[in-house]
Coordinates of N, CA, C and O in Angstrom, one line a residue:
M593 N -134.3 5.4 -118.0 CA -134.3 6.9 -118.1 C -132.9 7.3 -118.5 O -131.9 7.1 -117.8
I594 N -132.8 8.0 -119.6 CA -131.5 8.6 -120.0 C -131.2 9.8 -119.2 O -131.9 10.8 -119.3
K595 N -130.1 9.8 -118.4 CA -129.7 10.9 -117.6 C -128.7 11.8 -118.4 O -128.7 13.0 -118.2
L596 N -127.9 11.2 -119.3 CA -126.9 12.0 -120.0 C -126.4 11.2 -121.2 O -126.2 10.0 -121.1
V597 N -126.2 11.9 -122.3 CA -125.6 11.3 -123.5 C -124.3 12.2 -123.6 O -124.4 13.4 -123.8
R598 N -123.1 11.5 -123.6 CA -121.9 12.3 -123.6 C -121.0 11.8 -124.7 O -120.8 10.6 -124.9
I599 N -120.3 12.7 -125.4 CA -119.3 12.5 -126.3 C -118.0 12.7 -125.6 O -117.7 13.8 -125.1
D600 N -117.1 11.6 -125.6 CA -115.8 11.7 -125.0 C -114.9 10.7 -125.7 O -115.2 9.5 -125.6
H601 N -113.9 11.2 -126.4 CA -113.0 10.3 -127.2 C -112.3 9.3 -126.2 O -111.9 8.2 -126.7
R602 N -112.2 9.6 -124.9 CA -111.6 8.7 -124.0 C -112.6 7.6 -123.4 O -112.2 6.7 -122.7
L603 N -113.8 7.8 -123.8 CA -114.9 7.0 -123.3 C -115.0 7.0 -121.8 O -115.5 8.0 -121.2
L604 N -114.6 5.9 -121.1 CA -114.8 5.8 -119.7 C -113.5 6.1 -118.9 O -112.5 5.3 -119.1
H605 N -113.4 7.1 -118.1 CA -112.2 7.4 -117.4 C -112.7 8.1 -116.1 O -113.9 8.2 -115.8
G606 N -111.8 8.4 -115.2 CA -112.1 8.9 -113.9 C -113.1 10.0 -113.8 O -114.1 9.9 -113.0
Q607 N -113.0 11.0 -114.7 CA -113.9 12.1 -114.7 C -115.4 11.6 -115.0 O -116.3 12.0 -114.3
V608 N -115.5 10.7 -115.9 CA -116.8 10.2 -116.3 C -117.3 9.2 -115.2 O -118.4 9.3 -114.7
A609 N -116.4 8.3 -114.9 CA -116.7 7.2 -114.0 C -117.2 7.7 -112.7 O -118.1 7.1 -112.1
F610 N -116.6 8.7 -112.2 CA -116.9 9.1 -110.8 C -117.7 10.4 -110.7 O -118.8 10.5 -110.1
A611 N -117.2 11.5 -111.3 CA -117.9 12.8 -111.2 C -119.3 12.8 -111.8 O -120.2 13.1 -111.1
W612 N -119.4 12.3 -113.0 CA -120.7 12.3 -113.7 C -121.7 11.3 -113.1 O -122.8 11.6 -112.8
T613 N -121.2 10.1 -112.8 CA -122.1 9.1 -112.3 C -122.7 9.5 -110.9 O -123.8 9.3 -110.6
K614 N -121.8 10.1 -110.1 CA -122.2 10.5 -108.7 C -123.2 11.7 -108.9 O -124.2 11.7 -108.2
S615 N -122.9 12.7 -109.7 CA -123.7 13.8 -109.9 C -125.1 13.5 -110.4 O -126.1 14.1 -110.0
L616 N -125.1 12.5 -111.3 CA -126.4 12.2 -112.0 C -127.2 11.1 -111.3 O -128.3 10.8 -111.6
G617 N -126.5 10.4 -110.3 CA -127.1 9.2 -109.7 C -127.3 8.1 -110.7 O -128.2 7.3 -110.7
T618 N -126.3 8.0 -111.6 CA -126.3 6.9 -112.7 C -126.1 5.6 -112.1 O -125.2 5.4 -111.2
N619 N -126.8 4.6 -112.5 CA -126.6 3.2 -112.1 C -126.2 2.3 -113.3 O -126.0 1.1 -113.1
C620 N -126.2 2.8 -114.5 CA -125.8 2.0 -115.6 C -125.1 3.0 -116.7 O -125.6 4.1 -116.9
I621 N -124.0 2.5 -117.2 CA -123.3 3.2 -118.3 C -123.4 2.3 -119.5 O -123.0 1.2 -119.5
L622 N -123.9 2.9 -120.6 CA -123.9 2.2 -121.9 C -122.8 2.9 -122.8 O -122.9 4.1 -123.1
I623 N -121.8 2.1 -123.2 CA -120.8 2.6 -124.2 C -121.3 2.1 -125.5 O -121.4 0.9 -125.7
A624 N -121.7 3.0 -126.4 CA -122.2 2.6 -127.7 C -121.1 2.9 -128.8 O -120.8 4.1 -129.1
N625 N -120.4 1.8 -129.2 CA -119.3 2.0 -130.1 C -119.0 0.7 -130.9 O -118.8 -0.3 -130.3
D626 N -119.0 0.8 -132.2 CA -118.8 -0.4 -133.0 C -117.4 -1.0 -132.8 O -117.3 -2.2 -132.7
E627 N -116.4 -0.2 -132.7 CA -115.0 -0.7 -132.6 C -114.8 -1.4 -131.3 O -114.2 -2.4 -131.2
V628 N -115.2 -0.7 -130.2 CA -115.0 -1.2 -128.9 C -115.7 -2.5 -128.7 O -115.2 -3.5 -128.1
A629 N -116.9 -2.6 -129.2 CA -117.7 -3.8 -129.1 C -117.1 -5.1 -129.7 O -117.4 -6.2 -129.4
K630 N -116.1 -4.8 -130.6 CA -115.4 -5.9 -131.2 C -114.0 -6.2 -130.6 O -113.3 -7.1 -131.0
D631 N -113.6 -5.4 -129.7 CA -112.2 -5.4 -129.1 C -112.2 -5.9 -127.7 O -112.5 -5.1 -126.8
N632 N -111.9 -7.1 -127.4 CA -112.0 -7.7 -126.1 C -111.0 -7.0 -125.1 O -111.3 -6.8 -124.0
L633 N -109.9 -6.6 -125.6 CA -108.9 -5.9 -124.8 C -109.4 -4.6 -124.3 O -109.3 -4.2 -123.1
R634 N -109.9 -3.8 -125.2 CA -110.5 -2.5 -124.8 C -111.7 -2.7 -123.9 O -111.9 -1.9 -122.9
M635 N -112.5 -3.7 -124.2 CA -113.7 -3.9 -123.3 C -113.2 -4.2 -121.9 O -113.8 -3.7 -120.9
S636 N -112.2 -5.1 -121.8 CA -111.6 -5.4 -120.4 C -111.1 -4.2 -119.7 O -111.3 -4.0 -118.5
A637 N -110.4 -3.4 -120.4 CA -109.8 -2.1 -119.8 C -110.9 -1.2 -119.3 O -110.9 -0.6 -118.2
L638 N -112.0 -1.1 -120.1 CA -113.1 -0.2 -119.8 C -113.9 -0.8 -118.5 O -114.3 0.0 -117.7
R639 N -114.0 -2.1 -118.5 CA -114.7 -2.7 -117.3 C -113.9 -2.4 -116.0 O -114.6 -2.2 -115.0
M640 N -112.6 -2.3 -116.1 CA -111.8 -2.0 -114.9 C -112.0 -0.6 -114.5 O -111.9 -0.3 -113.3
A641 N -112.4 0.3 -115.4 CA -112.6 1.7 -115.1 C -114.0 2.0 -114.5 O -114.2 3.1 -114.0
A642 N -114.9 1.1 -114.6 CA -116.2 1.3 -114.2 C -116.3 1.4 -112.7 O -115.7 0.6 -112.0
P643 N -117.0 2.4 -112.1 CA -117.2 2.4 -110.7 C -118.0 1.3 -110.1 O -118.9 0.8 -110.8
S644 N -117.7 0.9 -108.9 CA -118.4 -0.2 -108.3 C -119.9 0.2 -108.1 O -120.2 1.4 -107.8
G645 N -120.8 -0.7 -108.3 CA -122.2 -0.4 -108.1 C -122.8 0.2 -109.4 O -124.0 0.4 -109.4
V646 N -122.1 0.4 -110.4 CA -122.6 0.9 -111.7 C -122.4 -0.2 -112.8 O -121.3 -0.7 -113.0
K647 N -123.5 -0.6 -113.4 CA -123.5 -1.6 -114.4 C -122.9 -1.0 -115.7 O -123.2 0.2 -116.0
L648 N -122.0 -1.7 -116.3 CA -121.4 -1.2 -117.6 C -121.8 -2.2 -118.7 O -121.6 -3.4 -118.6
V649 N -122.4 -1.6 -119.7 CA -122.8 -2.3 -120.9 C -122.1 -1.7 -122.1 O -122.1 -0.5 -122.3
I650 N -121.5 -2.6 -122.9 CA -120.8 -2.2 -124.2 C -121.5 -2.8 -125.3 O -121.6 -4.1 -125.4
K651 N -122.0 -2.0 -126.2 CA -122.8 -2.6 -127.4 C -122.3 -1.8 -128.6 O -121.9 -0.6 -128.5
N652 N -122.5 -2.4 -129.8 CA -122.3 -1.7 -131.0 C -123.4 -0.7 -131.2 O -124.4 -0.7 -130.5
M653 N -123.3 0.2 -132.2 CA -124.3 1.2 -132.4 C -125.7 0.6 -132.7 O -126.7 1.1 -132.1
E654 N -125.8 -0.3 -133.6 CA -127.1 -0.9 -134.0 C -127.8 -1.5 -132.8 O -129.0 -1.3 -132.5
D655 N -127.1 -2.3 -132.0 CA -127.7 -2.9 -130.8 C -128.0 -1.9 -129.7 O -129.0 -2.1 -129.0
S656 N -127.2 -0.9 -129.6 CA -127.5 0.2 -128.7 C -128.8 0.9 -129.1 O -129.7 1.1 -128.2
I657 N -129.0 1.2 -130.3 CA -130.2 1.9 -130.8 C -131.4 1.0 -130.6 O -132.5 1.5 -130.1
T658 N -131.3 -0.3 -130.9 CA -132.4 -1.2 -130.6 C -132.8 -1.3 -129.2 O -134.0 -1.2 -128.8
A659 N -131.8 -1.4 -128.3 CA -132.1 -1.5 -126.9 C -132.7 -0.2 -126.4 O -133.7 -0.2 -125.6
L660 N -132.2 1.0 -126.8 CA -132.7 2.3 -126.3 C -134.2 2.5 -126.8 O -135.0 3.0 -126.0
N661 N -134.5 2.1 -128.0 CA -135.8 2.2 -128.5 C -136.8 1.2 -128.0 O -138.0 1.4 -128.0
S662 N -136.3 0.1 -127.5 CA -137.2 -1.0 -127.1 C -137.8 -0.8 -125.7 O -138.8 -1.4 -125.3
G663 N -137.2 0.1 -124.9 CA -137.6 0.3 -123.6 C -136.9 -0.5 -122.5 O -137.1 -0.3 -121.3
V664 N -136.0 -1.4 -123.0 CA -135.3 -2.3 -122.0 C -134.4 -1.5 -121.1 O -134.1 -2.0 -120.0
T665 N -134.0 -0.4 -121.5 CA -133.1 0.4 -120.7 C -133.8 1.4 -119.8 O -133.2 2.1 -119.0
D666 N -135.1 1.5 -119.9 CA -135.9 2.5 -119.1 C -135.8 2.3 -117.6 O -136.0 3.2 -116.9
K667 N -135.5 1.1 -117.2 CA -135.4 0.8 -115.7 C -134.1 1.4 -115.1 O -134.0 1.4 -113.9
Y668 N -133.2 1.8 -115.9 CA -131.9 2.3 -115.4 C -131.9 3.9 -115.4 O -132.6 4.5 -116.2
H669 N -131.0 4.4 -114.6 CA -130.6 5.8 -114.6 C -129.3 5.8 -115.5 O -128.3 5.5 -115.0
L670 N -129.5 6.0 -116.8 CA -128.5 5.6 -117.8 C -127.7 6.8 -118.3 O -128.2 7.9 -118.6
M671 N -126.4 6.6 -118.4 CA -125.5 7.5 -119.0 C -125.0 6.7 -120.3 O -124.5 5.6 -120.2
I672 N -125.1 7.4 -121.4 CA -124.6 6.8 -122.7 C -123.4 7.6 -123.0 O -123.3 8.8 -123.0
I673 N -122.3 6.8 -123.4 CA -121.0 7.4 -123.8 C -120.7 7.0 -125.2 O -120.8 5.9 -125.6
L674 N -120.4 8.1 -126.0 CA -120.1 7.9 -127.4 C -118.7 8.4 -127.6 O -118.3 9.4 -127.0
E675 N -118.0 7.9 -128.6 CA -116.6 8.3 -128.9 C -116.5 9.5 -129.8 O -115.5 10.2 -129.8
S676 N -117.5 9.8 -130.6 CA -117.4 10.8 -131.6 C -118.7 11.6 -131.8 O -119.8 11.1 -131.5
I677 N -118.6 12.7 -132.5 CA -119.7 13.5 -132.9 C -120.5 12.8 -133.9 O -121.7 12.8 -133.9
K678 N -119.8 12.1 -134.8 CA -120.5 11.2 -135.8 C -121.4 10.2 -135.2 O -122.6 10.1 -135.6
D679 N -120.9 9.5 -134.1 CA -121.8 8.6 -133.4 C -123.0 9.2 -132.8 O -124.1 8.7 -132.8
A680 N -122.8 10.4 -132.2 CA -123.9 11.1 -131.5 C -124.9 11.6 -132.6 O -126.1 11.5 -132.3
D681 N -124.4 12.0 -133.7 CA -125.3 12.4 -134.8 C -126.2 11.2 -135.2 O -127.4 11.3 -135.3
E682 N -125.6 10.1 -135.4 CA -126.3 8.9 -135.8 C -127.3 8.4 -134.7 O -128.4 8.1 -135.0
L683 N -126.8 8.4 -133.5 CA -127.7 8.0 -132.4 C -128.9 8.9 -132.3 O -130.0 8.4 -132.1
T684 N -128.7 10.2 -132.3 CA -129.8 11.1 -132.2 C -130.8 11.0 -133.3 O -132.0 11.3 -133.2
K685 N -130.4 10.6 -134.5 CA -131.3 10.4 -135.6 C -132.2 9.2 -135.4 O -133.3 9.2 -135.8
Q686 N -131.6 8.2 -134.7 CA -132.3 6.9 -134.6 C -133.1 6.7 -133.2 O -133.9 5.9 -133.1
V687 N -132.7 7.6 -132.3 CA -133.4 7.5 -130.9 C -134.0 8.8 -130.6 O -133.4 9.8 -130.1
P688 N -135.3 9.0 -131.0 CA -136.0 10.2 -130.9 C -136.1 10.8 -129.5 O -136.3 12.0 -129.3
S689 N -136.0 10.0 -128.5 CA -136.1 10.5 -127.1 C -134.9 11.3 -126.7 O -134.9 12.0 -125.7
I690 N -133.8 11.2 -127.4 CA -132.6 12.0 -127.0 C -132.7 13.4 -127.6 O -132.8 13.6 -128.8
K691 N -132.7 14.4 -126.7 CA -132.8 15.8 -127.0 C -131.6 16.6 -126.6 O -131.5 17.8 -127.0
N692 N -130.7 16.0 -125.8 CA -129.6 16.8 -125.3 C -128.3 15.9 -125.4 O -128.4 14.7 -125.1
V693 N -127.2 16.5 -125.7 CA -125.9 15.8 -125.8 C -124.9 16.7 -125.1 O -124.8 17.9 -125.3
N694 N -124.1 16.0 -124.3 CA -123.0 16.7 -123.6 C -121.7 16.4 -124.4 O -121.4 15.2 -124.7
L695 N -121.0 17.5 -124.7 CA -119.8 17.3 -125.5 C -118.6 17.5 -124.5 O -118.4 18.6 -124.1
G696 N -117.9 16.4 -124.2 CA -116.9 16.5 -123.2 C -115.5 16.5 -123.7 O -114.6 17.2 -123.1
G697 N -115.2 15.7 -124.7 CA -113.9 15.7 -125.2 C -113.8 15.1 -126.6 O -114.3 14.0 -126.9
V698 N -113.1 15.9 -127.5 CA -112.9 15.4 -128.9 C -111.4 15.7 -129.2 O -111.0 16.9 -129.1
K699 N -110.6 14.7 -129.5 CA -109.2 14.9 -129.6 C -108.8 15.8 -130.8 O -109.5 15.9 -131.8
T700 N -107.6 16.4 -130.6 CA -107.1 17.2 -131.7 C -106.5 16.3 -132.8 O -106.0 15.2 -132.5
E701 N -106.7 16.7 -134.0 CA -106.2 16.0 -135.2 C -105.9 17.1 -136.2 O -106.5 18.2 -136.2
E702 N -105.2 16.7 -137.2 CA -104.9 17.6 -138.4 C -106.2 18.1 -139.0 O -107.1 17.4 -139.2
G703 N -106.3 19.4 -139.2 CA -107.4 20.0 -139.8 C -108.6 20.4 -138.9 O -109.6 20.9 -139.3
K704 N -108.4 20.2 -137.6 CA -109.4 20.5 -136.6 C -109.1 21.8 -135.9 O -108.0 22.2 -135.8
K705 N -110.2 22.5 -135.5 CA -110.0 23.8 -134.8 C -110.5 23.6 -133.3 O -111.4 22.8 -133.1
Q706 N -109.8 24.2 -132.4 CA -110.2 24.1 -131.0 C -111.3 25.1 -130.7 O -111.3 26.3 -131.0
I707 N -112.4 24.5 -130.1 CA -113.5 25.4 -129.7 C -113.7 25.5 -128.2 O -114.5 26.3 -127.7
S708 N -113.0 24.6 -127.4 CA -113.0 24.7 -126.0 C -111.7 24.0 -125.5 O -111.0 23.4 -126.4
M709 N -111.5 23.9 -124.2 CA -110.2 23.3 -123.7 C -110.0 21.9 -124.2 O -108.9 21.6 -124.6
A710 N -111.0 21.1 -124.3 CA -110.8 19.7 -124.7 C -111.6 19.3 -125.9 O -111.8 18.1 -126.2
V711 N -112.1 20.2 -126.7 CA -112.9 19.9 -127.9 C -112.3 20.5 -129.1 O -112.2 21.8 -129.2
F712 N -112.0 19.7 -130.1 CA -111.4 20.1 -131.4 C -112.4 19.5 -132.5 O -112.7 18.3 -132.4
V713 N -112.8 20.3 -133.4 CA -113.7 19.9 -134.4 C -113.3 20.1 -135.8 O -112.6 21.1 -136.1
S714 N -113.6 19.2 -136.7 CA -113.3 19.3 -138.1 C -114.5 20.0 -138.8 O -115.6 20.1 -138.2
P715 N -114.4 20.5 -140.0 CA -115.5 21.0 -140.8 C -116.7 20.1 -140.8 O -117.9 20.5 -140.7
E716 N -116.4 18.8 -141.1 CA -117.5 17.8 -141.1 C -118.2 17.7 -139.8 O -119.4 17.6 -139.7
E717 N -117.5 17.7 -138.7 CA -118.1 17.6 -137.3 C -118.9 18.9 -137.1 O -120.0 18.8 -136.4
I718 N -118.4 20.0 -137.5 CA -119.2 21.3 -137.3 C -120.5 21.1 -138.1 O -121.6 21.5 -137.5
Q719 N -120.5 20.6 -139.3 CA -121.7 20.4 -140.0 C -122.7 19.4 -139.3 O -123.9 19.7 -139.2
R720 N -122.1 18.4 -138.7 CA -123.0 17.4 -138.0 C -123.6 18.1 -136.8 O -124.8 17.9 -136.4
L721 N -122.8 18.9 -136.1 CA -123.3 19.7 -134.9 C -124.5 20.6 -135.3 O -125.5 20.8 -134.6
Q722 N -124.3 21.3 -136.5 CA -125.3 22.2 -137.0 C -126.6 21.4 -137.4 O -127.7 21.8 -137.1
D723 N -126.4 20.3 -138.0 CA -127.5 19.4 -138.3 C -128.3 19.0 -137.1 O -129.5 19.0 -137.1
M724 N -127.5 18.6 -136.1 CA -128.2 18.1 -134.8 C -129.0 19.3 -134.2 O -130.1 19.1 -133.8
N725 N -128.4 20.5 -134.2 CA -129.1 21.7 -133.7 C -130.4 21.9 -134.5 O -131.4 22.2 -133.9
Q726 N -130.3 21.8 -135.8 CA -131.5 22.0 -136.7 C -132.6 21.0 -136.4 O -133.8 21.2 -136.5
R727 N -132.2 19.8 -135.9 CA -133.2 18.7 -135.5 C -133.7 18.9 -134.1 O -134.4 18.1 -133.6
G728 N -133.2 20.0 -133.4 CA -133.7 20.2 -132.1 C -132.9 19.6 -131.0 O -133.3 19.5 -129.8
I729 N -131.7 19.1 -131.3 CA -130.8 18.5 -130.3 C -129.9 19.6 -129.7 O -129.2 20.3 -130.5
A730 N -130.0 19.8 -128.4 CA -129.1 20.8 -127.7 C -127.8 20.1 -127.4 O -127.8 19.1 -126.8
V731 N -126.7 20.7 -127.9 CA -125.4 20.2 -127.6 C -124.7 21.2 -126.7 O -124.5 22.4 -127.1
E732 N -124.2 20.7 -125.5 CA -123.6 21.6 -124.6 C -122.2 21.1 -124.3 O -122.0 19.9 -124.1
V733 N -121.2 22.0 -124.3 CA -119.8 21.6 -124.0 C -119.7 21.8 -122.5 O -119.9 22.9 -121.9
K734 N -119.4 20.7 -121.8 CA -119.2 20.7 -120.4 C -118.4 19.6 -119.9 O -118.7 18.4 -120.1
M735 N -117.2 19.9 -119.4 CA -116.3 18.8 -119.0 C -116.7 18.0 -117.8 O -116.7 16.8 -117.8
V736 N -117.0 18.7 -116.7 CA -117.4 18.1 -115.5 C -118.7 18.7 -115.0 O -119.1 19.9 -115.4
P737 N -119.5 18.1 -114.1 CA -120.8 18.6 -113.7 C -120.7 20.0 -113.1 O -121.7 20.7 -113.3
E738 N -119.6 20.3 -112.4 CA -119.6 21.7 -111.8 C -119.4 22.8 -112.8 O -119.6 24.0 -112.4
D739 N -118.9 22.5 -114.0 CA -118.7 23.5 -115.0 C -120.0 24.2 -115.5 O -121.0 23.5 -115.5
K740 N -119.9 25.4 -115.9 CA -121.0 26.1 -116.6 C -121.0 25.6 -118.0 O -119.9 25.7 -118.7
G741 N -122.0 25.1 -118.5 CA -122.1 24.6 -119.8 C -122.1 25.7 -120.9 O -122.6 26.8 -120.6
Q742 N -121.6 25.4 -122.0 CA -121.6 26.4 -123.1 C -122.3 25.7 -124.3 O -122.0 24.6 -124.7
D743 N -123.2 26.5 -125.0 CA -123.9 26.0 -126.2 C -122.9 25.9 -127.3 O -122.2 26.8 -127.6
V744 N -122.8 24.7 -127.9 CA -121.8 24.5 -128.9 C -122.0 25.4 -130.1 O -121.0 25.8 -130.8
M745 N -123.2 25.8 -130.3 CA -123.5 26.7 -131.5 C -122.8 28.1 -131.3 O -122.4 28.7 -132.3
D746 N -122.7 28.5 -130.0 CA -121.9 29.8 -129.8 C -120.4 29.6 -130.0 O -119.7 30.6 -130.2
L747 N -119.9 28.4 -129.9 CA -118.5 28.1 -130.0 C -118.0 27.8 -131.4 O -116.8 28.0 -131.7
I748 N -118.9 27.4 -132.3 CA -118.5 27.0 -133.6 C -118.6 28.1 -134.6 O -118.3 27.9 -135.8
K749 N -119.1 29.2 -134.2 CA -119.3 30.4 -135.2 C -118.1 30.8 -135.8 O -117.0 30.7 -135.3

């Protein structure tokens, strides 16, 4: 059962590892990312950040989509973490059961505008968020479970 799909450029860190897993009762975290799945050093660092008692799985996007659609992940209270809006757009196109995405952190870069404290978006990312919205995917900006969520469509106007 997917409890949360979160976009966070930092992937797994204290806020995600402890606040969200505790709040949601998560017992498994799936990091879906092509680059991390090929990088043993990053995978090792992420494994150290995982809370005890929570299974951490790191897969590339294709293998993540296959696993999510096969039902093999249904036995878990699953949190999926993605590094980018692009990855979330692709995942939601391929996994029809995902209807909600949490937007937690997107780093600042040249040409991006700030829409919340920790979210900076490019014109391409705005288009992807609009496309997701048109497909019925609700995207909410929310840093921690205690925050009041904000509809991303209200923030990108």
